[in-house]
mmCIF file of C-alpha atoms in Angstrom:
data_model
loop_
_atom_site.group_PDB
_atom_site.id
_atom_site.type_symbol
_atom_site.label_atom_id
_atom_site.label_comp_id
_atom_site.label_asym_id
_atom_site.label_seq_id
_atom_site.Cartn_x
_atom_site.Cartn_y
_atom_site.Cartn_z
ATOM 1 C CA MET A 1 -0.002 -0.027 0.003
ATOM 2 C CA SER A 2 1.437 3.437 -0.825
ATOM 3 C CA LYS A 3 2.243 5.937 1.796
ATOM 4 C CA ASN A 4 -0.170 8.427 0.177
ATOM 5 C CA ARG A 5 -3.126 5.909 0.461
ATOM 6 C CA ILE A 6 -2.224 5.424 4.193
ATOM 7 C CA GLU A 7 -2.224 9.120 4.772
ATOM 8 C CA ASN A 8 -5.632 9.500 3.093
ATOM 9 C CA THR A 9 -7.216 6.724 4.973
ATOM 10 C CA PRO A 10 -9.284 8.273 7.933
ATOM 11 C CA SER A 11 -8.414 7.229 11.471
ATOM 12 C CA VAL A 12 -10.849 5.308 13.484
ATOM 13 C CA GLU A 13 -11.867 8.589 15.267
ATOM 14 C CA GLU A 14 -12.542 10.244 11.964
ATOM 15 C CA ASN A 15 -14.112 7.383 10.015
ATOM 16 C CA PRO A 16 -17.924 7.573 10.486
ATOM 17 C CA LEU A 17 -18.258 3.790 9.373
ATOM 18 C CA PHE A 18 -16.480 2.478 12.474
ATOM 19 C CA HIS A 19 -18.240 1.769 15.659
ATOM 20 C CA ASN A 20 -21.351 3.834 14.972
ATOM 21 C CA THR A 21 -23.464 2.724 17.876
ATOM 22 C CA TRP A 22 -26.172 5.417 17.282
ATOM 23 C CA LYS A 23 -26.653 4.096 13.677
ATOM 24 C CA LEU A 24 -26.769 0.546 14.871
ATOM 25 C CA LEU A 25 -29.378 1.395 17.464
ATOM 26 C CA LYS A 26 -31.445 3.436 14.998
ATOM 27 C CA ASN A 27 -31.543 0.477 12.580
ATOM 28 C CA TYR A 28 -32.247 -2.168 15.245
ATOM 29 C CA ARG A 29 -35.986 -2.482 14.740
ATOM 30 C CA ASP A 30 -35.520 -2.756 10.966
ATOM 31 C CA ALA A 31 -32.810 -5.311 11.290
ATOM 32 C CA VAL A 32 -34.856 -7.477 13.525
ATOM 33 C CA TRP A 33 -37.918 -7.187 11.238
ATOM 34 C CA ASN A 34 -35.949 -7.968 8.071
ATOM 35 C CA LEU A 35 -34.257 -10.896 9.809
ATOM 36 C CA GLU A 36 -37.602 -12.347 10.802
ATOM 37 C CA LEU A 37 -38.994 -11.804 7.329
ATOM 38 C CA ALA A 38 -36.021 -13.544 5.640
ATOM 39 C CA VAL A 39 -36.148 -16.435 7.945
ATOM 40 C CA GLN A 40 -39.949 -16.787 7.332
ATOM 41 C CA GLN A 41 -39.533 -16.480 3.592
ATOM 42 C CA VAL A 42 -36.810 -19.198 3.495
ATOM 43 C CA ARG A 43 -38.981 -21.470 5.679
ATOM 44 C CA ASN A 44 -41.978 -20.833 3.276
ATOM 45 C CA THR A 45 -39.908 -21.449 0.231
ATOM 46 C CA PHE A 46 -38.591 -24.700 1.536
ATOM 47 C CA GLU A 47 -42.030 -26.044 2.614
ATOM 48 C CA ILE A 48 -43.398 -25.155 -0.769
ATOM 49 C CA GLU A 49 -40.487 -26.497 -2.854
ATOM 50 C CA TYR A 50 -39.404 -29.535 -0.784
ATOM 51 C CA GLY A 51 -42.557 -30.356 1.192
ATOM 52 C CA ASN A 52 -40.732 -30.267 4.608
ATOM 53 C CA SER A 53 -39.078 -27.946 7.007
ATOM 54 C CA ILE A 54 -35.563 -26.467 6.544
ATOM 55 C CA GLU A 55 -34.430 -28.517 9.628
ATOM 56 C CA GLU A 56 -35.666 -31.732 7.900
ATOM 57 C CA PHE A 57 -34.280 -30.850 4.548
ATOM 58 C CA LEU A 58 -30.804 -29.935 6.066
ATOM 59 C CA ASP A 59 -30.782 -33.199 8.152
ATOM 60 C CA THR A 60 -31.466 -35.160 4.934
ATOM 61 C CA ILE A 61 -28.693 -33.308 3.012
ATOM 62 C CA TYR A 62 -26.117 -33.837 5.603
ATOM 63 C CA LEU A 63 -27.080 -37.509 6.156
ATOM 64 C CA ALA A 64 -26.738 -37.984 2.352
ATOM 65 C CA GLY A 65 -23.308 -36.154 2.553
ATOM 66 C CA ALA A 66 -24.270 -33.554 -0.102
ATOM 67 C CA ASP A 67 -22.566 -30.282 -0.182
ATOM 68 C CA ILE A 68 -24.543 -27.192 -0.520
ATOM 69 C CA GLY A 69 -21.651 -24.914 -0.796
ATOM 70 C CA GLY A 70 -21.996 -21.966 -3.280
ATOM 71 C CA THR A 71 -25.717 -22.495 -3.651
ATOM 72 C CA LYS A 72 -28.546 -19.960 -3.084
ATOM 73 C CA LEU A 73 -29.430 -21.902 0.075
ATOM 74 C CA GLU A 74 -25.988 -21.424 1.570
ATOM 75 C CA ASN A 75 -25.964 -17.655 0.680
ATOM 76 C CA TYR A 76 -29.346 -17.250 2.434
ATOM 77 C CA ALA A 77 -28.155 -19.206 5.299
ATOM 78 C CA LYS A 78 -24.974 -17.204 5.722
ATOM 79 C CA SER A 79 -26.795 -13.838 5.347
ATOM 80 C CA ILE A 80 -29.326 -14.849 8.027
ATOM 81 C CA GLU A 81 -26.571 -16.133 10.254
ATOM 82 C CA ARG A 82 -24.472 -12.877 9.991
ATOM 83 C CA SER A 83 -27.450 -10.719 10.744
ATOM 84 C CA ASN A 84 -28.513 -12.946 13.699
ATOM 85 C CA LYS A 85 -24.905 -12.810 15.124
ATOM 86 C CA MET A 86 -24.895 -9.105 14.980
ATOM 87 C CA LEU A 87 -28.322 -8.862 16.702
ATOM 88 C CA ASN A 88 -27.177 -11.376 19.309
ATOM 89 C CA LEU A 89 -24.048 -9.317 19.933
ATOM 90 C CA LEU A 90 -25.927 -6.287 20.448
ATOM 91 C CA ASN A 91 -28.402 -8.016 22.768
ATOM 92 C CA SER A 92 -25.592 -9.556 24.868
ATOM 93 C CA ALA A 93 -23.884 -6.157 25.213
ATOM 94 C CA VAL A 94 -27.254 -4.619 26.335
ATOM 95 C CA ASP A 95 -27.635 -7.477 28.985
ATOM 96 C CA ILE A 96 -24.178 -6.766 30.205
ATOM 97 C CA LEU A 97 -24.865 -3.082 30.451
ATOM 98 C CA ARG A 98 -28.075 -3.731 32.386
ATOM 99 C CA SER A 99 -26.483 -6.144 34.850
ATOM 100 C CA LYS A 100 -22.881 -4.790 35.305
ATOM 101 C CA HIS A 101 -23.061 -1.010 34.775
ATOM 102 C CA LYS A 102 -23.548 1.204 37.885
ATOM 103 C CA HIS A 103 -26.382 2.972 36.020
ATOM 104 C CA GLY A 104 -27.319 -0.153 34.002
ATOM 105 C CA GLU A 105 -30.974 -0.545 34.814
ATOM 106 C CA GLN A 106 -31.604 3.043 33.884
ATOM 107 C CA TYR A 107 -29.567 2.883 30.799
ATOM 108 C CA TYR A 108 -31.303 -0.310 29.685
ATOM 109 C CA TRP A 109 -34.721 1.183 29.891
ATOM 110 C CA ILE A 110 -33.622 4.341 28.100
ATOM 111 C CA LEU A 111 -32.211 2.262 25.336
ATOM 112 C CA TYR A 112 -35.089 -0.190 25.246
ATOM 113 C CA TYR A 113 -37.827 2.498 24.878
ATOM 114 C CA SER A 114 -35.685 4.617 22.456
ATOM 115 C CA TYR A 115 -34.461 1.996 20.188
ATOM 116 C CA LEU A 116 -34.996 -1.770 21.102
ATOM 117 C CA SER A 117 -38.722 -2.113 21.858
ATOM 118 C CA PRO A 118 -40.613 -3.916 19.203
ATOM 119 C CA GLN A 119 -42.865 -0.854 18.559
ATOM 120 C CA GLN A 120 -41.342 2.380 17.964
ATOM 121 C CA LEU A 121 -42.852 5.143 20.227
ATOM 122 C CA GLN A 122 -44.088 8.330 18.597
ATOM 123 C CA ASN A 123 -42.226 10.929 20.430
ATOM 124 C CA THR A 124 -40.182 11.860 23.483
ATOM 125 C CA ASP A 125 -43.346 12.338 25.624
ATOM 126 C CA GLU A 126 -44.273 8.698 25.077
ATOM 127 C CA ILE A 127 -40.794 7.585 25.912
ATOM 128 C CA ILE A 128 -40.682 9.568 29.068
ATOM 129 C CA GLU A 129 -44.157 8.151 30.097
ATOM 130 C CA LYS A 130 -42.869 4.535 29.554
ATOM 131 C CA LEU A 131 -39.699 5.474 31.593
ATOM 132 C CA GLU A 132 -41.448 6.826 34.646
ATOM 133 C CA PRO A 133 -42.081 3.440 36.315
ATOM 134 C CA HIS A 134 -38.396 2.617 35.918
ATOM 135 C CA ILE A 135 -36.665 5.950 36.598
ATOM 136 C CA ALA A 136 -38.062 8.199 39.261
ATOM 137 C CA ASN A 137 -38.638 11.801 38.447
ATOM 138 C CA ILE A 138 -37.400 11.525 34.741
ATOM 139 C CA SER A 139 -37.689 14.703 32.706
ATOM 140 C CA LYS A 140 -37.021 15.430 29.128
ATOM 141 C CA ARG A 141 -33.798 17.243 30.170
ATOM 142 C CA THR A 142 -32.765 14.207 32.220
ATOM 143 C CA TYR A 143 -33.614 11.946 29.310
ATOM 144 C CA TYR A 144 -31.512 13.987 26.727
ATOM 145 C CA ARG A 145 -28.630 13.973 29.115
ATOM 146 C CA LYS A 146 -28.793 10.233 29.995
ATOM 147 C CA ARG A 147 -29.514 8.951 26.464
ATOM 148 C CA PRO A 148 -25.974 9.862 25.122
ATOM 149 C CA GLU A 149 -24.487 8.465 28.319
ATOM 150 C CA ALA A 150 -26.282 5.079 27.833
ATOM 151 C CA VAL A 151 -25.240 4.876 24.237
ATOM 152 C CA ALA A 152 -21.568 5.606 25.164
ATOM 153 C CA ALA A 153 -21.609 2.912 27.884
ATOM 154 C CA LEU A 154 -23.059 0.508 25.327
ATOM 155 C CA SER A 155 -20.345 1.532 22.768
ATOM 156 C CA SER A 156 -17.623 0.780 25.334
ATOM 157 C CA ILE A 157 -19.069 -2.766 25.778
ATOM 158 C CA LEU A 158 -19.541 -3.422 22.021
ATOM 159 C CA TRP A 159 -16.339 -1.893 20.883
ATOM 160 C CA GLY A 160 -14.139 -1.972 23.964
ATOM 161 C CA TYR A 161 -11.126 0.433 23.937
ATOM 162 C CA THR A 162 -11.570 1.053 20.250
ATOM 163 C CA SER A 163 -14.727 3.057 20.745
ATOM 164 C CA LYS A 164 -14.291 6.668 19.717
ATOM 165 C CA ASP A 165 -14.654 8.075 23.327
ATOM 166 C CA CYS A 166 -11.997 5.564 24.533
ATOM 167 C CA LEU A 167 -9.619 6.381 21.683
ATOM 168 C CA ASP A 168 -9.277 10.038 22.906
ATOM 169 C CA LEU A 169 -8.329 8.809 26.288
ATOM 170 C CA LEU A 170 -5.811 6.278 24.885
ATOM 171 C CA ASN A 171 -4.207 8.884 22.740
ATOM 172 C CA VAL A 172 -3.535 10.900 25.902
ATOM 173 C CA PHE A 173 -1.675 7.995 27.540
ATOM 174 C CA PHE A 174 -0.186 6.565 24.379
ATOM 175 C CA PRO A 175 0.606 9.347 21.814
ATOM 176 C CA GLN A 176 1.386 8.237 18.453
#
């Protein structure tokens, strides 16, 4: 790789594609919905085309020693598996946040009603109303202050010390 190309490559701090927890959370409901639809479509296709479930079909294929590599079936399976792994990673990070962080329970509910609940709430007032049983005396101001804190805490779990916030701290201790 040329030196010029390396110099033009944005750092992790500058690159908006790296570790964008806000974008991940904002797309969570759509990702869950699309994953569920994809799984259902594949299941329906198999039942129509092969007269049995995917699990029965795959058991038969594996018992027969057939290779499904490079097929449409394998591509569907890999895509679904990749999406499922991403969602499981996020869900695990949220569970860790909830159980281990000093403000985990509050942050969990803020993230849940803001991004993770199956139905998107219409506005901030609805979110605040849902949060009231979980966070005493929550106001819009408190919500808007704590929401970025919750996302930052989740980012540190998801990305560790490569998250944007942690990189600034690391650069102080270990300048380039």
